[in-house]
mmCIF file of C-alpha atoms in Angstrom:
data_model
loop_
_atom_site.group_PDB
_atom_site.id
_atom_site.type_symbol
_atom_site.label_atom_id
_atom_site.label_comp_id
_atom_site.label_asym_id
_atom_site.label_seq_id
_atom_site.Cartn_x
_atom_site.Cartn_y
_atom_site.Cartn_z
ATOM 1 C CA MET A 1 -3.856 -19.388 29.917
ATOM 2 C CA THR A 2 -6.087 -18.447 33.364
ATOM 3 C CA ALA A 3 -8.594 -16.094 30.786
ATOM 4 C CA ALA A 4 -8.485 -19.510 27.932
ATOM 5 C CA ILE A 5 -10.181 -21.175 30.832
ATOM 6 C CA SER A 6 -12.014 -18.871 31.963
ATOM 7 C CA THR A 7 -13.207 -18.518 28.623
ATOM 8 C CA ALA A 8 -14.023 -22.227 28.394
ATOM 9 C CA ARG A 9 -15.953 -21.816 31.228
ATOM 10 C CA TRP A 10 -18.081 -18.920 29.339
ATOM 11 C CA ILE A 11 -18.384 -21.082 26.192
ATOM 12 C CA ARG A 12 -20.094 -24.550 28.144
ATOM 13 C CA SER A 13 -22.475 -22.708 29.172
ATOM 14 C CA ALA A 14 -23.602 -22.382 26.003
ATOM 15 C CA ALA A 15 -23.910 -26.196 25.512
ATOM 16 C CA VAL A 16 -26.659 -28.337 23.577
ATOM 17 C CA ASP A 17 -26.717 -31.422 23.628
ATOM 18 C CA ASP A 18 -28.803 -34.205 21.860
ATOM 19 C CA GLU A 19 -28.674 -36.770 20.373
ATOM 20 C CA HIS A 20 -25.853 -36.579 17.973
ATOM 21 C CA GLY A 21 -23.924 -34.923 20.097
ATOM 22 C CA ARG A 22 -22.347 -31.301 21.538
ATOM 23 C CA HIS A 23 -23.411 -27.643 20.207
ATOM 24 C CA TRP A 24 -23.014 -24.579 21.313
ATOM 25 C CA ARG A 25 -25.236 -21.127 21.161
ATOM 26 C CA ALA A 26 -23.746 -18.280 19.316
ATOM 27 C CA ASN A 27 -24.727 -16.295 21.698
ATOM 28 C CA PRO A 28 -25.655 -17.145 25.571
ATOM 29 C CA ASP A 29 -26.650 -14.015 26.917
ATOM 30 C CA ARG A 30 -29.943 -13.232 28.050
ATOM 31 C CA HIS A 31 -31.592 -11.479 25.219
ATOM 32 C CA GLY A 32 -28.429 -11.555 23.241
ATOM 33 C CA ARG A 33 -28.235 -11.416 19.492
ATOM 34 C CA PRO A 34 -25.277 -12.681 17.627
ATOM 35 C CA ALA A 35 -22.698 -10.698 15.653
ATOM 36 C CA LEU A 36 -23.927 -12.077 12.273
ATOM 37 C CA ARG A 37 -26.318 -15.129 11.360
ATOM 38 C CA PRO A 38 -25.309 -17.999 13.422
ATOM 39 C CA ARG A 39 -23.721 -21.295 11.385
ATOM 40 C CA PRO A 40 -23.615 -23.951 13.805
ATOM 41 C CA ARG A 41 -21.288 -26.142 11.890
ATOM 42 C CA SER A 42 -18.671 -23.177 11.178
ATOM 43 C CA LEU A 43 -15.268 -22.293 12.090
ATOM 44 C CA TYR A 44 -16.778 -18.572 12.084
ATOM 45 C CA SER A 45 -19.334 -18.913 14.262
ATOM 46 C CA GLY A 46 -19.806 -22.680 15.277
ATOM 47 C CA ALA A 47 -18.633 -25.896 16.656
ATOM 48 C CA ALA A 48 -15.934 -26.445 14.042
ATOM 49 C CA GLY A 49 -13.926 -23.368 15.615
ATOM 50 C CA ILE A 50 -14.879 -24.855 19.538
ATOM 51 C CA VAL A 51 -13.910 -27.908 18.512
ATOM 52 C CA LEU A 52 -9.980 -26.657 17.762
ATOM 53 C CA PHE A 53 -10.309 -24.643 20.849
ATOM 54 C CA PHE A 54 -10.873 -27.733 23.269
ATOM 55 C CA LEU A 55 -8.543 -29.598 21.496
ATOM 56 C CA GLU A 56 -6.172 -27.058 22.492
ATOM 57 C CA LEU A 57 -7.196 -26.431 25.868
ATOM 58 C CA ALA A 58 -6.595 -29.586 26.336
ATOM 59 C CA ALA A 59 -3.381 -30.317 25.255
ATOM 60 C CA ALA A 60 -2.245 -26.610 27.075
ATOM 61 C CA THR A 61 -3.836 -27.985 30.352
ATOM 62 C CA GLY A 62 -3.424 -31.772 29.983
ATOM 63 C CA GLN A 63 -7.311 -31.834 31.230
ATOM 64 C CA GLU A 64 -9.416 -34.846 29.695
ATOM 65 C CA SER A 65 -12.772 -33.024 30.197
ATOM 66 C CA TYR A 66 -11.299 -31.273 27.426
ATOM 67 C CA LEU A 67 -10.889 -33.435 25.259
ATOM 68 C CA ASP A 68 -14.457 -34.861 26.407
ATOM 69 C CA ASP A 69 -15.772 -31.371 25.183
ATOM 70 C CA ALA A 70 -13.763 -31.571 22.241
ATOM 71 C CA ARG A 71 -15.103 -35.090 21.166
ATOM 72 C CA ARG A 72 -18.541 -34.476 22.137
ATOM 73 C CA GLY A 73 -18.591 -31.560 19.531
ATOM 74 C CA ALA A 74 -16.715 -33.539 16.673
ATOM 75 C CA GLU A 75 -19.598 -36.811 16.897
ATOM 76 C CA TRP A 76 -22.308 -33.457 16.654
ATOM 77 C CA LEU A 77 -20.619 -32.361 13.370
ATOM 78 C CA ALA A 78 -19.589 -35.977 11.786
ATOM 79 C CA ALA A 79 -23.335 -37.028 12.701
ATOM 80 C CA THR A 80 -24.917 -33.587 11.454
ATOM 81 C CA TRP A 81 -22.377 -32.140 8.033
ATOM 82 C CA ARG A 82 -24.927 -33.322 6.208
ATOM 83 C CA ARG A 83 -27.635 -30.658 6.172
ATOM 84 C CA GLU A 84 -24.888 -27.849 5.366
ATOM 85 C CA ASP A 85 -24.715 -26.737 1.652
ATOM 86 C CA ASP A 86 -22.242 -24.394 2.046
ATOM 87 C CA LEU A 87 -19.387 -25.633 0.869
ATOM 88 C CA THR A 88 -16.443 -22.817 2.552
ATOM 89 C CA LEU A 89 -13.875 -23.020 4.931
ATOM 90 C CA HIS A 90 -14.885 -20.459 7.081
ATOM 91 C CA HIS A 91 -18.632 -20.612 7.226
ATOM 92 C CA GLY A 92 -19.086 -24.427 5.920
ATOM 93 C CA LEU A 93 -17.915 -27.744 4.880
ATOM 94 C CA THR A 94 -14.967 -27.557 4.545
ATOM 95 C CA GLY A 95 -14.004 -25.788 8.106
ATOM 96 C CA THR A 96 -16.115 -28.629 9.262
ATOM 97 C CA MET A 97 -13.533 -31.016 7.740
ATOM 98 C CA ILE A 98 -10.471 -29.125 9.140
ATOM 99 C CA ALA A 99 -11.882 -29.408 12.854
ATOM 100 C CA LEU A 100 -12.810 -33.385 11.959
ATOM 101 C CA MET A 101 -9.583 -34.217 10.647
ATOM 102 C CA GLU A 102 -8.185 -32.504 13.437
ATOM 103 C CA ALA A 103 -10.266 -34.158 16.221
ATOM 104 C CA GLY A 104 -9.358 -37.306 14.400
ATOM 105 C CA TRP A 105 -6.039 -36.993 14.759
ATOM 106 C CA VAL A 106 -6.267 -35.517 18.592
ATOM 107 C CA LEU A 107 -8.660 -38.316 19.497
ATOM 108 C CA GLY A 108 -6.879 -41.438 17.493
ATOM 109 C CA ASP A 109 -10.574 -41.809 16.437
ATOM 110 C CA GLY A 110 -11.339 -43.470 13.216
ATOM 111 C CA ARG A 111 -14.347 -42.794 12.431
ATOM 112 C CA LEU A 112 -14.085 -38.836 12.125
ATOM 113 C CA ASP A 113 -11.480 -39.457 10.184
ATOM 114 C CA ALA A 114 -13.793 -41.000 7.675
ATOM 115 C CA GLU A 115 -16.451 -38.277 8.261
ATOM 116 C CA ALA A 116 -13.586 -35.978 7.203
ATOM 117 C CA ALA A 117 -12.815 -37.557 4.415
ATOM 118 C CA ALA A 118 -16.244 -38.130 3.012
ATOM 119 C CA ILE A 119 -16.854 -33.892 3.729
ATOM 120 C CA ALA A 120 -13.338 -33.936 1.491
ATOM 121 C CA ASP A 121 -14.896 -36.586 -1.500
ATOM 122 C CA GLN A 122 -18.180 -34.473 -1.283
ATOM 123 C CA ILE A 123 -16.751 -31.055 -1.823
ATOM 124 C CA VAL A 124 -14.578 -32.432 -5.134
ATOM 125 C CA ALA A 125 -17.508 -34.126 -6.409
ATOM 126 C CA SER A 126 -19.476 -30.442 -6.512
ATOM 127 C CA GLY A 127 -17.133 -28.701 -8.381
ATOM 128 C CA ARG A 128 -18.514 -27.624 -11.966
ATOM 129 C CA THR A 129 -15.856 -27.288 -14.724
ATOM 130 C CA ARG A 130 -17.624 -24.228 -17.035
ATOM 131 C CA PRO A 131 -15.872 -23.205 -19.712
ATOM 132 C CA ASP A 132 -13.040 -20.828 -18.149
ATOM 133 C CA GLY A 133 -12.047 -23.526 -16.091
ATOM 134 C CA PHE A 134 -12.883 -25.426 -12.489
ATOM 135 C CA GLY A 135 -14.538 -24.165 -9.500
ATOM 136 C CA TRP A 136 -17.557 -24.326 -7.088
ATOM 137 C CA THR A 137 -18.849 -20.391 -6.187
ATOM 138 C CA PHE A 138 -16.237 -19.140 -8.649
ATOM 139 C CA ASP A 139 -15.107 -16.126 -6.214
ATOM 140 C CA PRO A 140 -11.676 -16.719 -5.877
ATOM 141 C CA ALA A 141 -11.377 -15.255 -2.748
ATOM 142 C CA GLN A 142 -10.277 -17.236 0.771
ATOM 143 C CA ARG A 143 -14.166 -16.458 2.049
ATOM 144 C CA ALA A 144 -15.169 -18.713 -1.501
ATOM 145 C CA ASP A 145 -13.157 -21.135 -3.735
ATOM 146 C CA GLY A 146 -9.367 -19.740 -2.401
ATOM 147 C CA GLY A 147 -10.932 -21.164 0.811
ATOM 148 C CA ILE A 148 -11.855 -24.286 -0.211
ATOM 149 C CA VAL A 149 -8.930 -25.300 -1.984
ATOM 150 C CA LEU A 150 -6.382 -24.524 1.674
ATOM 151 C CA GLY A 151 -8.809 -26.927 2.810
ATOM 152 C CA LEU A 152 -8.734 -29.780 0.504
ATOM 153 C CA LEU A 153 -4.503 -29.461 -0.147
ATOM 154 C CA ARG A 154 -4.850 -29.973 3.886
ATOM 155 C CA ALA A 155 -6.953 -32.904 3.590
ATOM 156 C CA ALA A 156 -4.510 -34.034 0.883
ATOM 157 C CA ALA A 157 -1.684 -33.952 3.352
ATOM 158 C CA ARG A 158 -3.470 -35.817 5.695
ATOM 159 C CA PHE A 159 -5.201 -38.414 3.411
ATOM 160 C CA GLY A 160 -3.034 -38.838 1.277
ATOM 161 C CA GLU A 161 -5.350 -38.244 -1.345
ATOM 162 C CA PRO A 162 -4.191 -37.295 -5.190
ATOM 163 C CA ALA A 163 -8.067 -36.591 -5.745
ATOM 164 C CA TYR A 164 -8.035 -33.534 -3.479
ATOM 165 C CA GLU A 165 -4.543 -31.789 -4.719
ATOM 166 C CA SER A 166 -6.154 -32.646 -8.545
ATOM 167 C CA ALA A 167 -9.584 -30.698 -7.738
ATOM 168 C CA ALA A 168 -7.323 -27.817 -5.718
ATOM 169 C CA VAL A 169 -4.695 -27.416 -8.117
ATOM 170 C CA SER A 170 -7.644 -27.241 -11.226
ATOM 171 C CA ALA A 171 -9.346 -24.337 -9.340
ATOM 172 C CA GLY A 172 -6.348 -22.811 -8.470
ATOM 173 C CA LEU A 173 -5.225 -22.607 -12.199
ATOM 174 C CA ARG A 174 -8.354 -21.379 -13.142
ATOM 175 C CA ILE A 175 -7.856 -18.408 -10.390
ATOM 176 C CA ALA A 176 -3.962 -18.053 -11.633
ATOM 177 C CA GLY A 177 -5.853 -17.585 -15.212
ATOM 178 C CA LEU A 178 -8.080 -14.440 -14.021
ATOM 179 C CA PRO A 179 -6.389 -11.145 -15.426
ATOM 180 C CA VAL A 180 -7.068 -8.690 -12.498
ATOM 181 C CA PRO A 181 -5.064 -8.854 -9.425
ATOM 182 C CA GLY A 182 -7.544 -6.898 -7.318
ATOM 183 C CA ARG A 183 -11.393 -8.332 -6.150
ATOM 184 C CA ARG A 184 -14.374 -6.336 -6.633
ATOM 185 C CA HIS A 185 -15.747 -5.976 -3.796
ATOM 186 C CA GLY A 186 -19.352 -5.151 -5.591
ATOM 187 C CA ASP A 187 -21.937 -3.674 -3.386
ATOM 188 C CA LEU A 188 -20.621 -5.693 -0.015
ATOM 189 C CA ASP A 189 -21.430 -4.099 3.156
ATOM 190 C CA GLY A 190 -22.457 -1.104 1.382
ATOM 191 C CA LEU A 191 -19.467 -0.465 -0.611
ATOM 192 C CA PRO A 192 -19.495 0.837 -4.235
ATOM 193 C CA SER A 193 -19.611 -1.362 -6.794
ATOM 194 C CA ASP A 194 -16.048 -0.251 -8.352
ATOM 195 C CA ALA A 195 -14.362 -0.942 -4.891
ATOM 196 C CA ILE A 196 -11.114 -2.980 -4.608
ATOM 197 C CA THR A 197 -10.061 -4.677 -1.731
ATOM 198 C CA PRO A 198 -6.339 -5.766 -0.647
ATOM 199 C CA GLY A 199 -7.319 -7.151 2.022
ATOM 200 C CA PHE A 200 -7.222 -11.010 3.170
ATOM 201 C CA LEU A 201 -10.498 -12.656 3.564
ATOM 202 C CA ALA A 202 -12.284 -10.897 0.365
ATOM 203 C CA GLY A 203 -9.497 -9.754 -1.435
ATOM 204 C CA SER A 204 -5.993 -9.600 -3.368
ATOM 205 C CA ALA A 205 -3.816 -10.666 -0.680
ATOM 206 C CA GLY A 206 -6.165 -14.093 0.552
ATOM 207 C CA ILE A 207 -5.804 -14.935 -3.505
ATOM 208 C CA ALA A 208 -1.849 -13.809 -3.657
ATOM 209 C CA PHE A 209 -1.366 -16.040 -0.363
ATOM 210 C CA LEU A 210 -3.241 -19.252 -1.997
ATOM 211 C CA LEU A 211 -1.515 -18.858 -4.998
ATOM 212 C CA ALA A 212 1.584 -19.093 -3.105
ATOM 213 C CA ARG A 213 0.678 -22.005 -1.519
ATOM 214 C CA LEU A 214 0.220 -23.418 -4.910
ATOM 215 C CA TYR A 215 3.422 -22.953 -6.248
ATOM 216 C CA GLY A 216 4.765 -24.345 -2.960
ATOM 217 C CA VAL A 217 2.729 -27.674 -3.281
ATOM 218 C CA THR A 218 3.490 -28.100 -7.295
ATOM 219 C CA GLY A 219 6.692 -25.828 -8.090
ATOM 220 C CA GLU A 220 4.311 -24.326 -11.176
ATOM 221 C CA GLU A 221 5.982 -21.007 -12.190
ATOM 222 C CA ARG A 222 2.027 -19.434 -13.669
ATOM 223 C CA PHE A 223 1.176 -19.553 -9.759
ATOM 224 C CA LEU A 224 4.195 -18.410 -8.534
ATOM 225 C CA ARG A 225 3.291 -15.125 -11.445
ATOM 226 C CA ALA A 226 -0.017 -14.638 -10.312
ATOM 227 C CA ALA A 227 0.996 -14.317 -6.675
ATOM 228 C CA ARG A 228 3.769 -12.090 -7.332
ATOM 229 C CA SER A 229 0.969 -10.308 -9.628
ATOM 230 C CA GLY A 230 -1.360 -9.990 -6.652
ATOM 231 C CA ALA A 231 1.346 -8.657 -4.030
ATOM 232 C CA THR A 232 2.353 -6.430 -6.721
ATOM 233 C CA PHE A 233 -0.838 -4.436 -6.338
ATOM 234 C CA VAL A 234 -0.852 -4.716 -2.617
ATOM 235 C CA ARG A 235 2.672 -2.927 -2.244
ATOM 236 C CA GLU A 236 1.731 0.040 -5.236
ATOM 237 C CA VAL A 237 -1.891 0.913 -3.235
ATOM 238 C CA SER A 238 -0.143 0.369 0.642
ATOM 239 C CA VAL A 239 1.167 3.485 2.218
ATOM 240 C CA THR A 240 4.612 3.329 3.189
ATOM 241 C CA GLY A 241 7.374 5.122 4.762
ATOM 242 C CA ASP A 242 10.021 5.247 7.729
ATOM 243 C CA GLY A 243 9.678 1.541 7.641
ATOM 244 C CA ARG A 244 6.104 0.276 8.164
ATOM 245 C CA ALA A 245 3.494 -0.353 5.672
ATOM 246 C CA LEU A 246 -0.257 0.711 5.622
ATOM 247 C CA VAL A 247 -2.864 -0.937 4.032
ATOM 248 C CA PRO A 248 -6.159 0.243 2.355
ATOM 249 C CA HIS A 249 -9.398 -1.485 3.271
ATOM 250 C CA HIS A 250 -10.480 -0.789 -0.252
ATOM 251 C CA VAL A 251 -9.315 1.541 -3.304
ATOM 252 C CA PRO A 252 -9.913 3.670 -4.712
ATOM 253 C CA GLN A 253 -12.614 5.337 -2.364
ATOM 254 C CA SER A 254 -10.742 4.797 1.079
ATOM 255 C CA ARG A 255 -7.076 4.593 0.720
ATOM 256 C CA GLU A 256 -6.839 6.427 4.215
ATOM 257 C CA LEU A 257 -8.822 3.769 6.144
ATOM 258 C CA HIS A 258 -5.974 1.432 6.584
ATOM 259 C CA TYR A 259 -7.376 -1.735 8.662
ATOM 260 C CA ALA A 260 -5.377 -3.159 11.729
ATOM 261 C CA GLY A 261 -6.954 -7.204 11.489
ATOM 262 C CA PHE A 262 -7.237 -10.248 9.683
ATOM 263 C CA CYS A 263 -9.909 -9.467 7.595
ATOM 264 C CA SER A 264 -8.891 -6.600 5.238
ATOM 265 C CA GLY A 265 -5.850 -5.407 7.467
ATOM 266 C CA ALA A 266 -1.770 -6.254 7.927
ATOM 267 C CA ALA A 267 -2.848 -8.946 10.107
ATOM 268 C CA GLY A 268 -4.062 -10.392 7.114
ATOM 269 C CA VAL A 269 -1.717 -9.242 4.410
ATOM 270 C CA ALA A 270 1.525 -10.133 6.340
ATOM 271 C CA ARG A 271 0.077 -14.173 6.455
ATOM 272 C CA MET A 272 0.157 -13.441 2.190
ATOM 273 C CA PHE A 273 3.927 -12.049 2.132
ATOM 274 C CA TYR A 274 5.302 -14.733 4.978
ATOM 275 C CA GLU A 275 3.957 -17.227 2.585
ATOM 276 C CA LEU A 276 6.032 -16.055 -0.394
ATOM 277 C CA HIS A 277 8.849 -16.047 1.741
ATOM 278 C CA ARG A 278 8.664 -19.125 2.874
ATOM 279 C CA VAL A 279 8.277 -20.799 -0.317
ATOM 280 C CA THR A 280 10.508 -18.772 -2.059
ATOM 281 C CA GLY A 281 13.175 -17.675 0.144
ATOM 282 C CA ASP A 282 12.805 -14.289 -1.256
ATOM 283 C CA LEU A 283 13.935 -11.698 2.000
ATOM 284 C CA GLU A 284 12.363 -8.860 1.011
ATOM 285 C CA ASP A 285 9.254 -10.588 1.523
ATOM 286 C CA LEU A 286 9.881 -10.987 4.798
ATOM 287 C CA ASP A 287 10.390 -7.196 4.590
ATOM 288 C CA TRP A 288 6.824 -6.479 3.832
ATOM 289 C CA VAL A 289 5.678 -8.761 7.300
ATOM 290 C CA GLU A 290 7.922 -6.740 8.566
ATOM 291 C CA ARG A 291 6.805 -3.304 7.859
ATOM 292 C CA LEU A 292 3.340 -4.257 8.365
ATOM 293 C CA ALA A 293 3.979 -5.243 11.561
ATOM 294 C CA HIS A 294 5.631 -1.689 12.551
ATOM 295 C CA GLY A 295 2.776 0.353 10.968
ATOM 296 C CA VAL A 296 -0.139 -1.696 13.879
ATOM 297 C CA VAL A 297 2.439 -1.354 16.657
ATOM 298 C CA ASP A 298 2.450 2.910 15.189
ATOM 299 C CA SER A 299 -1.125 3.190 14.746
ATOM 300 C CA SER A 300 -2.697 0.803 16.685
ATOM 301 C CA ALA A 301 -0.909 0.044 20.323
ATOM 302 C CA PRO A 302 -4.093 -0.721 22.531
ATOM 303 C CA PRO A 303 -5.304 1.565 24.147
ATOM 304 C CA ARG A 304 -5.716 3.864 21.275
ATOM 305 C CA ARG A 305 -8.600 3.127 18.677
ATOM 306 C CA THR A 306 -8.588 4.015 15.251
ATOM 307 C CA PRO A 307 -10.814 3.487 12.505
ATOM 308 C CA GLY A 308 -9.333 0.950 11.335
ATOM 309 C CA TYR A 309 -9.144 -1.173 15.307
ATOM 310 C CA TRP A 310 -11.766 -0.336 16.778
ATOM 311 C CA ASN A 311 -13.856 -2.311 19.217
ATOM 312 C CA SER A 312 -13.017 -5.533 18.112
ATOM 313 C CA ALA A 313 -11.838 -8.620 20.217
ATOM 314 C CA CYS A 314 -12.613 -11.353 17.616
ATOM 315 C CA GLN A 315 -9.995 -13.143 15.366
ATOM 316 C CA CYS A 316 -11.753 -11.988 11.907
ATOM 317 C CA CYS A 317 -11.012 -8.176 12.448
ATOM 318 C CA GLY A 318 -10.099 -7.540 16.077
ATOM 319 C CA ALA A 319 -7.284 -7.826 18.954
ATOM 320 C CA ALA A 320 -6.801 -11.814 18.438
ATOM 321 C CA GLY A 321 -6.041 -11.593 15.181
ATOM 322 C CA LEU A 322 -2.903 -9.207 15.791
ATOM 323 C CA VAL A 323 -1.724 -11.493 18.954
ATOM 324 C CA GLU A 324 -1.843 -14.395 16.011
ATOM 325 C CA LEU A 325 0.548 -12.167 13.831
ATOM 326 C CA PHE A 326 3.079 -10.780 16.134
ATOM 327 C CA VAL A 327 3.424 -15.031 17.907
ATOM 328 C CA GLY A 328 3.793 -16.184 14.480
ATOM 329 C CA LEU A 329 6.284 -13.261 13.913
ATOM 330 C CA TRP A 330 8.762 -13.766 16.756
ATOM 331 C CA ALA A 331 8.612 -17.909 16.077
ATOM 332 C CA VAL A 332 9.759 -16.423 12.769
ATOM 333 C CA THR A 333 12.845 -14.066 13.663
ATOM 334 C CA GLY A 334 12.872 -15.041 17.112
ATOM 335 C CA ARG A 335 12.324 -11.114 18.118
ATOM 336 C CA ALA A 336 11.667 -10.088 21.867
ATOM 337 C CA SER A 337 9.942 -7.241 20.823
ATOM 338 C CA CYS A 338 7.506 -8.962 18.743
ATOM 339 C CA LEU A 339 6.358 -11.176 21.811
ATOM 340 C CA GLU A 340 5.997 -8.244 24.200
ATOM 341 C CA PHE A 341 3.857 -6.760 21.624
ATOM 342 C CA ALA A 342 1.629 -9.457 21.824
ATOM 343 C CA ARG A 343 1.509 -9.702 25.190
ATOM 344 C CA VAL A 344 0.192 -5.920 25.191
ATOM 345 C CA LEU A 345 -2.220 -7.351 22.935
ATOM 346 C CA ALA A 346 -3.747 -9.970 25.069
ATOM 347 C CA ALA A 347 -3.252 -8.088 28.622
ATOM 348 C CA ASP A 348 -5.311 -5.530 26.602
ATOM 349 C CA LEU A 349 -8.030 -8.228 25.462
ATOM 350 C CA VAL A 350 -8.121 -9.512 28.853
ATOM 351 C CA ALA A 351 -8.682 -6.365 30.811
ATOM 352 C CA ARG A 352 -11.545 -6.145 28.169
ATOM 353 C CA ALA A 353 -12.820 -9.086 28.768
ATOM 354 C CA ASP A 354 -16.466 -9.398 30.945
ATOM 355 C CA ASP A 355 -17.614 -11.653 33.606
ATOM 356 C CA HIS A 356 -20.401 -9.604 35.244
ATOM 357 C CA ASP A 357 -21.756 -13.374 35.944
ATOM 358 C CA GLY A 358 -19.388 -14.941 37.094
ATOM 359 C CA ARG A 359 -20.062 -17.493 34.625
ATOM 360 C CA GLY A 360 -15.999 -16.774 32.318
ATOM 361 C CA PHE A 361 -15.287 -14.360 30.306
ATOM 362 C CA ARG A 362 -16.541 -13.742 27.265
ATOM 363 C CA TRP A 363 -16.182 -10.357 24.949
ATOM 364 C CA TYR A 364 -18.655 -7.511 24.143
ATOM 365 C CA GLN A 365 -17.613 -6.210 21.023
ATOM 366 C CA ALA A 366 -18.852 -4.006 17.895
ATOM 367 C CA TYR A 367 -18.137 -6.578 15.162
ATOM 368 C CA ARG A 368 -19.452 -4.028 12.639
ATOM 369 C CA ARG A 369 -17.037 -1.256 12.612
ATOM 370 C CA VAL A 370 -20.155 0.339 10.906
ATOM 371 C CA ARG A 371 -22.541 0.250 13.219
ATOM 372 C CA PRO A 372 -20.672 0.895 16.525
ATOM 373 C CA GLY A 373 -24.070 0.541 18.798
ATOM 374 C CA GLU A 374 -24.357 -3.363 17.341
ATOM 375 C CA VAL A 375 -22.277 -4.725 20.282
ATOM 376 C CA SER A 376 -22.558 -8.689 21.183
ATOM 377 C CA ALA A 377 -20.204 -11.394 22.271
ATOM 378 C CA ASP A 378 -20.095 -14.341 21.031
ATOM 379 C CA THR A 379 -18.091 -18.019 21.219
ATOM 380 C CA GLY A 380 -17.796 -18.906 18.015
ATOM 381 C CA TYR A 381 -13.954 -18.999 16.583
ATOM 382 C CA MET A 382 -13.235 -15.734 14.006
ATOM 383 C CA VAL A 383 -15.940 -14.285 16.150
ATOM 384 C CA GLY A 384 -16.148 -14.666 19.401
ATOM 385 C CA ALA A 385 -14.310 -16.061 22.547
ATOM 386 C CA ALA A 386 -13.103 -19.954 20.817
ATOM 387 C CA GLY A 387 -11.013 -17.874 18.800
ATOM 388 C CA ILE A 388 -9.736 -15.245 21.404
ATOM 389 C CA GLY A 389 -9.080 -18.459 24.374
ATOM 390 C CA ALA A 390 -7.201 -19.673 21.089
ATOM 391 C CA ALA A 391 -4.944 -17.018 20.455
ATOM 392 C CA LEU A 392 -4.160 -16.857 23.658
ATOM 393 C CA LEU A 393 -3.020 -19.905 24.527
ATOM 394 C CA HIS A 394 -0.479 -19.725 21.280
ATOM 395 C CA LEU A 395 0.591 -16.727 23.566
ATOM 396 C CA ASP A 396 1.119 -19.226 26.564
ATOM 397 C CA ALA A 397 2.572 -21.967 23.567
ATOM 398 C CA ALA A 398 5.119 -19.141 22.952
ATOM 399 C CA GLY A 399 6.368 -17.600 26.729
ATOM 400 C CA GLN A 400 7.321 -21.625 27.030
ATOM 401 C CA PRO A 401 9.282 -22.820 24.548
ATOM 402 C CA ASP A 402 11.019 -24.927 26.469
ATOM 403 C CA ARG A 403 7.464 -27.290 26.371
ATOM 404 C CA ALA A 404 7.332 -26.936 22.762
ATOM 405 C CA ARG A 405 3.714 -27.937 22.311
ATOM 406 C CA ARG A 406 1.910 -27.805 18.517
ATOM 407 C CA VAL A 407 -0.686 -25.418 17.967
ATOM 408 C CA LEU A 408 -3.806 -26.297 15.995
ATOM 409 C CA LEU A 409 -3.425 -22.831 13.091
ATOM 410 C CA LEU A 410 -6.318 -22.832 9.822
ATOM 411 C CA PRO A 411 -4.714 -23.400 6.371
ATOM 412 C CA ASP A 412 -4.908 -19.877 5.750
ATOM 413 C CA ASN A 413 -2.526 -19.356 8.551
ATOM 414 C CA PRO A 414 1.661 -19.917 7.717
ATOM 415 C CA PHE A 415 3.144 -19.258 10.902
ATOM 416 C CA PRO A 416 4.677 -22.234 12.536
ATOM 417 C CA ALA A 417 2.986 -24.900 14.353
ATOM 418 C CA ILE A 418 5.272 -25.456 17.204
ATOM 419 C CA PRO A 419 5.757 -21.390 17.919
ATOM 420 C CA VAL A 420 9.931 -21.628 18.718
ATOM 421 C CA PRO A 421 12.062 -19.498 17.274
ATOM 422 C CA HIS A 422 14.163 -20.584 14.661
#
């Protein structure tokens, strides 16, 4: 909690107020440069994710001032979202919609709800129908159409609007009909054109997660069959033994490179297997969540660094994403060792925090493993301090089961929103 409060102090130092409300610079350090091109409204590196963090911090501390931060950020999103043309979950309007829905719920502000619904309406209207089906980008991955579908399902549950679910299911049917469970990276990040990733954000596990979610919503067996196809591919390319599993970053070229984090490693792939367990009750899926967790403990326990667990602290590819995995696994198993390892990870995060100027905690990290000299500290949720602070708050909530509180989880997180062990 103390670390999360210090993190909020640093994020506040990046605030920019204007006539529409408040947003935050991606990197407030003097002469600093962000880890990636800032998207000011996004969950990844912009105001949407920071609004979620301040909503959680207000709930955790009871301090109204954090609600004011969230309110002003949500007002800025509500006033400016029409300037955004990216529709995706992590980088675009779907993530903005999620933040406005959460802010509208917590703040009891119908105007924010109305803007969130307007975004959902625009997303549905922006879809296109081709001979192979309905979609937006026609990339099935979580970072593209997959994430949009997850956001629309959340909006359908929040607003009770059948059109949102209908669009999500239509796009899902096209994805379910794709013949190959793996996804080609193309030339992304310099990878070979025939590289296929089993990971979450850009690969097979994220697509299978989406299909499992759609099966849970609709009961349509074709979604479950397609999800099982993706899960089988992930199992077949993984390295197993001694009760653990390691997932390669991409095949066939890098079978020995095993990421630990959310985007392309165990923390994300485990979400897919847990979602399958959640909607089917199959204990073999839960066993794979456990195997992946054991693989992380055996190969990536701090302070060790490996090619798949490097100097990265954030939700996307670093330690904060692993905290989310082990808090979530504790919430579904009640196993004390899961919570203890989450505390080991959190202690390492806090020890690595920087407060050299007294403005609060931030984390300097090499966001891209392949560019170890490119180090930055960022404010955003998936890439920076807001997401790290949120992970610490989730661990704090898990440590106080007698004071259970709702935590704010993105639509791609299947674990319980109230982290009390079942």
